[in-house]
Structure formats: C-alpha cells, structure tokens
Amino acid sequence: DLVYQMLLDKDGSVWVGTESGLSHGVLHKSTYAWSQIPDFANVPVHAIQRDPSGALWLGTETLGVARFDPVTHRVVWFGTNRGLDNINVSSIVLDRAHRIWIAAQSGLFMLAPPYSRAAAVSDLPRTQFWAIAEAPSGEIWAGGADGLFRLSQGSWHHFSTKDGLTHDEILALAASPAGDIWVGYRFGGEIDQVTSSSSGLHVNQALPQRDAGTRLTYFLGFDRQ
C-alpha cells in the first residue's frame, strides 16, 4: 500500500513504484488490471523515469538503479559494480542532454550516454540527496540534507538558510515553466518559491506553515495549467 511514484505511459497504462516492487496497470473500460513485474518483486521502487527509447529507469532502495525495457523485460542494473557506491536511491531525473541524475543516500550521481557507469558529483558533499529538478534554462537543481545546489554554466553553487531558505533539509523540488524553483522541506510545512540570478537567490515563502501537523513535503510538480 506504500506508493512512491507513478508514471503515465504513452499507451495510457500506469507504472507504479511501491514498497514491494513495480506494478503495471492497464485500463480496461473503467477498471485497471494490475500486474507485478517479477524482476522487481519485493524491491522497493522509489523513482520511475522514461527515456526517449521508451525504457524505464528505476531508482530502488536496495539494489541501486535499473534500466528496464518494458517490451523485452531486459534489466540492466547499476549498483556498486557500475560506480553507484550507494544503492539507496531517492529520485531520478533525465535532463534534456539525456543525462541521468540520481539522488542517493551518499550523494548526487550522474550517468551520461552511453550509460556504462555512474559517477558521483565530486563538487558536492557525499551526504543524503532527496530531490532533483531541471529548470527550463537547463540548470540542474538538487536538494538534500545540506541545502540547495544549482549547476549553472558548468559550476555548482550552494544555498542554505544563510541565503534565505526556510530550512536546510530539502525533500522536494519543482521547476515552474517560468523558471523559478519551488522548494519543499523535510522539517516544517513551508514551501518556498526561489528565483536566482548572478547576485544570488530571492526567496518568497509561498506557503507559510499553517498546520503544526504538516511537517513533510514529499512531492511538488506543475501541470499544463
């Protein structure tokens, strides 16, 4: 019953990452018929992304990252044998250059075509990362236990509460079509709207904490409206 991420496929079916594996739902009239993918039985699947070829990239809690072909069911694993020295993955993002960014327990990792081996981003701390987002400008943003990081023009920049963020532990990120970044935190129910420039960050607390019971923001996203 614990669902981490869902992905709508081109054919209208749904892929669902759960605590007990990967499920596939196919709509028949008004009801979904569900099946589990045997290759991922009892493997917690935290993240699902699709690449241009149609393959699914899955981030798991126990085995690292898998590239899964839904047609042939071929699975290629990326774990400690392929540069991913921590197999507890929180999220995955494929950027416009087809690079695969991996937020893991011991840092931010990246896989570049032809996807032979992952590498840790050496400019960033080897601490927990939870969230990744790509801005319309192509900038990569990553959030984790040590704040917010931005890759712009080949250089990484670090931002924290010293730069106006409400908290330092970032659990969710989303990039709006306008280019601003929305930030959700591990502690506190606030959501910040962030715009950046060469001079630094401008932070607007778009959602102040109203409910003392709301402490975690797991997900932020924008729809077409």
Short mmCIF file of C-alpha atoms in Angstrom, two decimals:
data_model
loop_
_atom_site.label_atom_id
_atom_site.label_comp_id
_atom_site.label_asym_id
_atom_site.label_seq_id
_atom_site.Cartn_x
_atom_site.Cartn_y
_atom_site.Cartn_z
CA ASP A 1 0.00 0.00 0.00
CA LEU A 2 3.04 2.32 0.15
CA VAL A 3 3.35 4.08 -3.23
CA TYR A 4 6.41 6.22 -4.03
CA GLN A 5 5.91 7.32 -7.64
CA MET A 6 3.59 6.83 -10.62
CA LEU A 7 4.30 7.28 -14.32
CA LEU A 8 1.64 7.52 -17.03
CA ASP A 9 2.80 5.70 -20.18
CA LYS A 10 2.12 6.72 -23.78
CA ASP A 11 -0.48 3.97 -24.18
CA GLY A 12 -2.46 5.17 -21.16
CA SER A 13 -1.21 2.49 -18.81
CA VAL A 14 0.35 3.34 -15.46
CA TRP A 15 3.62 2.24 -13.89
CA VAL A 16 3.68 2.37 -10.09
CA GLY A 17 6.70 2.10 -7.80
CA THR A 18 5.81 0.66 -4.41
CA GLU A 19 7.47 -0.69 -1.30
CA SER A 20 7.08 -4.22 -2.69
CA GLY A 21 8.13 -3.65 -6.31
CA LEU A 22 6.98 -2.35 -9.68
CA SER A 23 3.35 -2.67 -10.78
CA HIS A 24 1.76 -2.05 -14.18
CA GLY A 25 -1.87 -1.02 -14.59
CA VAL A 26 -3.74 -1.34 -17.90
CA LEU A 27 -7.12 0.38 -18.25
CA HIS A 28 -9.99 -1.80 -19.46
CA LYS A 29 -13.12 0.33 -19.84
CA SER A 30 -13.28 1.93 -16.36
CA THR A 31 -11.12 -0.51 -14.39
CA TYR A 32 -7.38 -1.03 -14.19
CA ALA A 33 -5.99 -4.56 -14.43
CA TRP A 34 -2.83 -4.72 -12.35
CA SER A 35 0.21 -6.96 -12.62
CA GLN A 36 3.53 -7.01 -10.80
CA ILE A 37 6.83 -7.18 -12.67
CA PRO A 38 8.63 -10.31 -11.38
CA ASP A 39 12.13 -8.83 -11.85
CA PHE A 40 11.41 -6.31 -9.08
CA ALA A 41 9.49 -8.48 -6.64
CA ASN A 42 9.99 -7.22 -3.07
CA VAL A 43 12.36 -4.46 -4.24
CA PRO A 44 11.22 -1.00 -3.03
CA VAL A 45 10.98 1.21 -6.15
CA HIS A 46 11.25 4.89 -5.23
CA ALA A 47 11.57 6.56 -8.64
CA ILE A 48 10.42 5.95 -12.23
CA GLN A 49 11.53 7.87 -15.32
CA ARG A 50 11.23 7.11 -19.04
CA ASP A 51 14.00 7.78 -21.57
CA PRO A 52 13.45 8.62 -25.28
CA SER A 53 13.82 4.96 -26.27
CA GLY A 54 10.87 4.00 -24.06
CA ALA A 55 12.96 2.26 -21.41
CA LEU A 56 12.17 2.88 -17.76
CA TRP A 57 14.84 3.94 -15.28
CA LEU A 58 14.02 2.84 -11.76
CA GLY A 59 15.56 4.01 -8.50
CA THR A 60 15.38 1.41 -5.75
CA GLU A 61 16.10 1.28 -2.05
CA THR A 62 18.17 -1.90 -2.03
CA LEU A 63 19.73 -2.51 -5.46
CA GLY A 64 20.58 0.89 -6.94
CA VAL A 65 19.27 1.88 -10.37
CA ALA A 66 17.79 -0.36 -13.05
CA ARG A 67 17.16 0.22 -16.76
CA PHE A 68 14.07 -1.81 -17.63
CA ASP A 69 12.81 -2.42 -21.18
CA PRO A 70 9.00 -2.87 -20.95
CA VAL A 71 8.93 -4.70 -24.31
CA THR A 72 11.71 -7.27 -23.82
CA HIS A 73 11.75 -7.11 -19.99
CA ARG A 74 15.54 -6.89 -20.14
CA VAL A 75 17.00 -5.38 -16.94
CA VAL A 76 20.42 -3.74 -16.57
CA TRP A 77 21.46 -2.92 -13.02
CA PHE A 78 23.68 -0.02 -11.95
CA GLY A 79 24.98 -0.59 -8.45
CA THR A 80 28.34 -0.78 -6.79
CA ASN A 81 29.63 -2.67 -9.84
CA ARG A 82 28.93 0.39 -12.02
CA GLY A 83 30.01 3.32 -9.90
CA LEU A 84 26.94 3.81 -7.74
CA ASP A 85 28.52 3.31 -4.35
CA ASN A 86 25.23 3.72 -2.53
CA ILE A 87 22.24 1.64 -3.58
CA ASN A 88 19.59 3.59 -1.64
CA VAL A 89 18.13 5.91 -4.31
CA SER A 90 15.50 8.58 -3.60
CA SER A 91 14.87 10.11 -7.02
CA ILE A 92 15.95 10.14 -10.66
CA VAL A 93 15.75 12.86 -13.34
CA LEU A 94 16.58 12.63 -17.05
CA ASP A 95 17.65 16.03 -18.39
CA ARG A 96 17.47 17.43 -21.91
CA ALA A 97 21.00 16.20 -22.63
CA HIS A 98 19.80 12.68 -21.74
CA ARG A 99 21.98 12.61 -18.64
CA ILE A 100 20.53 10.68 -15.70
CA TRP A 101 20.80 12.38 -12.32
CA ILE A 102 20.50 10.15 -9.26
CA ALA A 103 19.80 11.38 -5.74
CA ALA A 104 21.12 8.82 -3.26
CA GLN A 105 21.97 8.41 0.38
CA SER A 106 25.66 9.19 -0.15
CA GLY A 107 25.48 12.00 -2.70
CA LEU A 108 24.39 13.04 -6.17
CA PHE A 109 25.39 10.77 -9.04
CA MET A 110 25.22 11.12 -12.81
CA LEU A 111 25.02 8.70 -15.74
CA ALA A 112 25.83 10.04 -19.21
CA PRO A 113 25.19 8.30 -22.54
CA PRO A 114 26.01 5.53 -23.40
CA TYR A 115 25.22 4.77 -19.75
CA SER A 116 28.10 2.46 -18.92
CA ARG A 117 28.98 3.75 -15.46
CA ALA A 118 27.67 6.20 -12.86
CA ALA A 119 29.89 8.79 -11.22
CA ALA A 120 29.48 10.79 -8.04
CA VAL A 121 29.35 14.57 -8.50
CA SER A 122 32.64 15.35 -6.82
CA ASP A 123 31.89 19.05 -6.24
CA LEU A 124 29.01 18.22 -3.89
CA PRO A 125 29.04 16.76 -0.37
CA ARG A 126 28.72 13.00 -0.04
CA THR A 127 25.59 13.31 2.06
CA GLN A 128 21.91 12.48 1.58
CA PHE A 129 20.21 13.93 -1.51
CA TRP A 130 16.45 13.59 -1.97
CA ALA A 131 15.33 15.80 -4.86
CA ILE A 132 16.40 16.89 -8.35
CA ALA A 133 14.84 19.29 -10.86
CA GLU A 134 15.81 20.71 -14.24
CA ALA A 135 14.84 24.34 -14.92
CA PRO A 136 13.66 25.50 -18.38
CA SER A 137 17.08 27.15 -18.76
CA GLY A 138 18.78 23.76 -18.43
CA GLU A 139 20.11 24.45 -14.94
CA ILE A 140 20.12 21.43 -12.64
CA TRP A 141 18.96 21.87 -9.06
CA ALA A 142 19.49 19.31 -6.31
CA GLY A 143 18.32 19.33 -2.72
CA GLY A 144 19.26 17.26 0.28
CA ALA A 145 20.44 17.24 3.87
CA ASP A 146 22.90 20.12 3.31
CA GLY A 147 20.72 22.57 1.42
CA LEU A 148 20.13 23.51 -2.21
CA PHE A 149 22.64 23.21 -5.05
CA ARG A 150 22.50 24.66 -8.57
CA LEU A 151 24.53 23.63 -11.64
CA SER A 152 24.81 26.67 -13.91
CA GLN A 153 27.31 27.20 -16.74
CA GLY A 154 29.39 24.26 -15.57
CA SER A 155 29.72 25.34 -11.91
CA TRP A 156 27.88 24.27 -8.78
CA HIS A 157 26.59 26.85 -6.28
CA HIS A 158 25.40 26.12 -2.74
CA PHE A 159 22.48 27.83 -0.99
CA SER A 160 21.21 27.44 2.57
CA THR A 161 19.27 29.27 5.26
CA LYS A 162 22.05 31.87 5.10
CA ASP A 163 20.74 32.75 1.63
CA GLY A 164 17.11 32.99 2.76
CA LEU A 165 15.84 29.41 2.55
CA THR A 166 13.42 28.48 5.31
CA HIS A 167 15.23 25.23 6.17
CA ASP A 168 18.37 23.39 5.12
CA GLU A 169 16.96 19.88 4.59
CA ILE A 170 15.19 19.76 1.22
CA LEU A 171 12.87 16.89 0.34
CA ALA A 172 11.06 18.14 -2.79
CA LEU A 173 11.84 20.37 -5.78
CA ALA A 174 9.90 21.52 -8.84
CA ALA A 175 10.79 23.91 -11.65
CA SER A 176 7.97 26.06 -12.99
CA PRO A 177 7.63 26.93 -16.70
CA ALA A 178 8.60 30.50 -15.72
CA GLY A 179 11.94 29.26 -14.42
CA ASP A 180 11.52 29.66 -10.68
CA ILE A 181 12.16 26.75 -8.33
CA TRP A 182 9.72 25.58 -5.68
CA VAL A 183 11.21 24.02 -2.58
CA GLY A 184 9.62 21.71 0.00
CA TYR A 185 11.33 20.73 3.21
CA ARG A 186 11.87 17.71 5.40
CA PHE A 187 11.01 19.66 8.54
CA GLY A 188 8.30 22.30 8.53
CA GLY A 189 5.27 22.65 6.27
CA GLU A 190 6.55 25.73 4.45
CA ILE A 191 7.07 25.86 0.68
CA ASP A 192 9.45 28.45 -0.79
CA GLN A 193 9.43 29.97 -4.26
CA VAL A 194 13.01 30.66 -5.35
CA THR A 195 14.32 32.79 -8.19
CA SER A 196 18.02 33.04 -8.88
CA SER A 197 20.38 35.46 -10.58
CA SER A 198 24.10 36.13 -10.70
CA SER A 199 23.74 38.09 -7.46
CA GLY A 200 22.14 35.22 -5.51
CA LEU A 201 18.70 33.96 -4.51
CA HIS A 202 15.39 35.68 -3.92
CA VAL A 203 13.17 33.58 -1.66
CA ASN A 204 9.43 34.06 -1.30
CA GLN A 205 7.69 31.92 1.30
CA ALA A 206 4.79 30.94 -0.92
CA LEU A 207 3.17 28.63 1.63
CA PRO A 208 3.79 29.50 5.27
CA GLN A 209 3.29 26.73 7.79
CA ARG A 210 -0.34 26.71 8.88
CA ASP A 211 -0.79 23.22 10.28
CA ALA A 212 1.58 22.13 13.01
CA GLY A 213 0.99 18.53 11.92
CA THR A 214 2.25 19.16 8.40
CA ARG A 215 5.98 18.52 8.57
CA LEU A 216 6.98 16.82 5.32
CA THR A 217 6.59 17.82 1.66
CA TYR A 218 7.26 14.71 -0.39
CA PHE A 219 6.39 15.95 -3.86
CA LEU A 220 5.95 19.15 -5.86
CA GLY A 221 5.01 19.35 -9.54
CA PHE A 222 3.44 21.53 -12.23
CA ASP A 223 0.67 20.51 -14.63
CA ARG A 224 -0.04 22.10 -18.02
CA GLN A 225 -2.19 24.79 -16.40
#
